Amino acid sequence: MGMGVSKVLHRWVLLVFLVLLVGWGSRPADASHRVYPTYQTYEAEKVSSNHRTAYHFQPPKNWINDPNGPLYYKGVYHLFYQYNPKGAVWGNIVWAHSVSTDLVNWTPLPPAIYPSKPFDINGCWSGSATILPGDRPAILYTGIDPDNRQVQNVAFPKDLSDPYLREWVKPDYNPVISPDASINASAFRDPTTAWMDRDGQWNVVVGSRRKHRGMAVLYQSRDFVNWVKVKHPLHSSAGTGMWECPDFYPVSRRHRNGLETSVVGREVKHVLKVSLDLTRYEYYTVGRYHPGVNRYVPDPASIDDHTGLRYDYGNFYASKTFYDPEKKRRVLWGWSNESDSRSIDVSKGWAGIQAIPRTLWLDEGGKQLVQWPVVELEKLRGKKVQVHNVKLRKEGRFEVKGILSSQADVEVTFQVSGLEKAEPFDPSWKDPQVLCGQKGADVGGGVGPFGLWVLASGDFRERTAVFFRVFRAPHKHVVLMCHDPSSSTTKADVWKPSFGGFVDVDIRKEGKISLRNLIDTSVVESFGAGGKTCITSRVYPVEAVGDAAHLYAFNNGEATVRISHLKAWQMGTPMMN
């Protein structure tokens, strides 16, 4: 009896101390490599199902962050990911491993890579997979050595006949890449998928920085074992800070099919994506790769700093793509961290999800990427409701009934007219996230805000708004897409930022704009204009949960908009680890 009381008191003391130590605020991705020693091995006695997603990737309990080394091998999709097997905060990181035949249903396997050798004894951090000649997978990953230097290691499957790749071997000749005197050994991590040039030489990039300049440090090898640093980076950019989780790959200018990572050619462009440790957001550029001089040069129209293009303008970080040879597509994974408090994560026993995998391709103009949820997700679509030709006048709203809207996939197209009523666009409005915060869903406008209220309570005390707003500029209308979660919950201790991005669409010519939303308990993923602008938010309603959640279309603008068609499906629950 005394021991039981002591154990309970001990846990309560730990939780109270956690609140005092960690505080209540939480940025979407700020926990990467942040150490909470007391809680790295603190496991909840019971894992809370409150706010756990139904069809997004997550393990049964504990902390996850970066997706690592996704690949396709012998009919099986593999996802490795950073995982703490002992608690719900970052620490004790291993490469957890799950497999799937459809990117929807997932089966867990034992961790593939974990600290066990001097070259990774203090940590096994992020990396990528490469398929070598003869269909042989290899993993390059960052290890933390006894001196806490970040070094790059290689691992190979123990049994190539095993489609599940259950066991991996780390050769004793590791590390294969170590930081030299010109490299900051504490800012040298996350190797990319390697690519082979026409001379049969392998190339790989490792993220780094020199003072405040982010860098993609380039290494080359003939045998995937002995690597030599190229004299200059593949690319770098001033003022961007540490480049985490770089990704470098080709995209076709002619079609939507993905390309194997080593492909080059006149009809090919390249994408360089980096995750910025400085801002905790990502950005990418589209440009040209010049293998003869080992340089990547962004196109003139591609902004090469933290204000540039993003895969996702919301809670989405440490992303990684892979080429799927089965369906000839490039697939994107990204991590969406919690935005509640660290103390809540510890008490509920889990933290972090992976966003729904997305197919991506280069748009027709060749200036940006387009993303769309993998088609396999549609197998989860169940009960369906449809709406056609509904007018939404100023302050109008329309409830979509008939499905469980807390677990749904919603596609809607809005017909937009009355563009003469659009507000003038101020050229100083450079940051769409700031603009969305200033002009939220409840701030009336000329054309918009119009869109959807998701995860809404019956009394509207809770609601998350996903919406568009149209502005009038001298030569073209400007379309803004926003997430406004300011009223998403009555709960305290939750970070509720507005997120936003501009949408590259000619609204006068098109006369319409589409929106797709994946709604899953505590996450909302939105795809505007067919996937040109994407935003992910984590929200934690108290009342708008389960069958108490409502879904509405709304318009708070002067101009009338019309729902030309809306389709909403209740989503099933797959096998999830």
Short mmCIF file of N, CA and C in Angstrom, two decimals, residues 12 34 89-90 142 149 238 259 263 278 297 302 313 329 362 391 400 434 440 466 474 556 560 565:
data_model
loop_
_atom_site.label_atom_id
_atom_site.label_comp_id
_atom_site.label_asym_id
_atom_site.label_seq_id
_atom_site.Cartn_x
_atom_site.Cartn_y
_atom_site.Cartn_z
N TRP A 12 3.11 12.11 -9.82
CA TRP A 12 2.52 13.45 -9.77
C TRP A 12 3.61 14.51 -9.61
N ARG A 34 16.14 18.71 -28.93
CA ARG A 34 16.07 19.39 -27.64
C ARG A 34 15.99 18.33 -26.55
N VAL A 89 9.01 12.38 -25.27
CA VAL A 89 9.80 13.54 -25.69
C VAL A 89 11.00 13.02 -26.46
N TRP A 90 11.71 13.93 -27.14
CA TRP A 90 12.86 13.51 -27.94
C TRP A 90 13.96 12.95 -27.05
N THR A 142 23.21 9.64 -39.95
CA THR A 142 24.09 10.37 -39.05
C THR A 142 24.20 9.65 -37.72
N ARG A 149 30.64 14.13 -31.99
CA ARG A 149 30.73 14.61 -33.37
C ARG A 149 29.64 13.93 -34.19
N ALA A 238 23.22 32.44 -47.97
CA ALA A 238 23.55 33.27 -46.81
C ALA A 238 22.33 33.50 -45.93
N LEU A 259 10.85 10.66 -61.25
CA LEU A 259 12.10 10.24 -61.88
C LEU A 259 13.01 9.62 -60.83
N VAL A 263 18.58 10.56 -62.51
CA VAL A 263 18.23 11.02 -63.86
C VAL A 263 18.63 12.49 -64.05
N LEU A 278 16.83 27.25 -38.14
CA LEU A 278 16.65 28.62 -37.65
C LEU A 278 15.18 28.99 -37.49
N VAL A 297 22.08 25.33 -59.41
CA VAL A 297 21.78 26.76 -59.53
C VAL A 297 20.27 26.95 -59.58
N SER A 302 13.14 31.49 -58.55
CA SER A 302 13.03 30.67 -57.35
C SER A 302 13.73 31.38 -56.19
N TYR A 313 2.89 25.10 -45.82
CA TYR A 313 3.05 26.36 -45.10
C TYR A 313 2.62 26.25 -43.64
N ARG A 329 6.38 7.30 -59.52
CA ARG A 329 6.01 8.56 -58.88
C ARG A 329 7.04 8.91 -57.82
N LEU A 362 6.23 18.61 -60.92
CA LEU A 362 6.44 20.00 -61.31
C LEU A 362 5.22 20.51 -62.06
N LYS A 391 -25.45 28.72 -52.96
CA LYS A 391 -24.98 30.10 -52.86
C LYS A 391 -24.63 30.43 -51.41
N VAL A 400 -22.65 20.75 -43.75
CA VAL A 400 -22.56 19.49 -44.48
C VAL A 400 -22.82 18.37 -43.49
N VAL A 434 1.78 36.10 -41.72
CA VAL A 434 1.43 37.31 -40.98
C VAL A 434 0.11 37.87 -41.47
N GLY A 440 -7.96 37.27 -40.32
CA GLY A 440 -8.45 35.93 -40.04
C GLY A 440 -9.83 35.68 -40.62
N VAL A 466 -10.48 27.03 -42.67
CA VAL A 466 -9.60 26.87 -43.83
C VAL A 466 -10.23 27.69 -44.94
N PRO A 474 -2.41 45.42 -59.30
CA PRO A 474 -2.43 46.12 -60.59
C PRO A 474 -2.57 45.21 -61.80
N ASN A 556 -17.55 35.07 -45.42
CA ASN A 556 -17.59 36.32 -44.67
C ASN A 556 -17.16 37.51 -45.53
N THR A 560 -20.74 37.36 -53.25
CA THR A 560 -21.33 36.03 -53.13
C THR A 560 -20.42 34.99 -53.79
N HIS A 565 -19.64 22.33 -56.46
CA HIS A 565 -19.86 20.96 -55.98
C HIS A 565 -18.97 20.70 -54.77
#
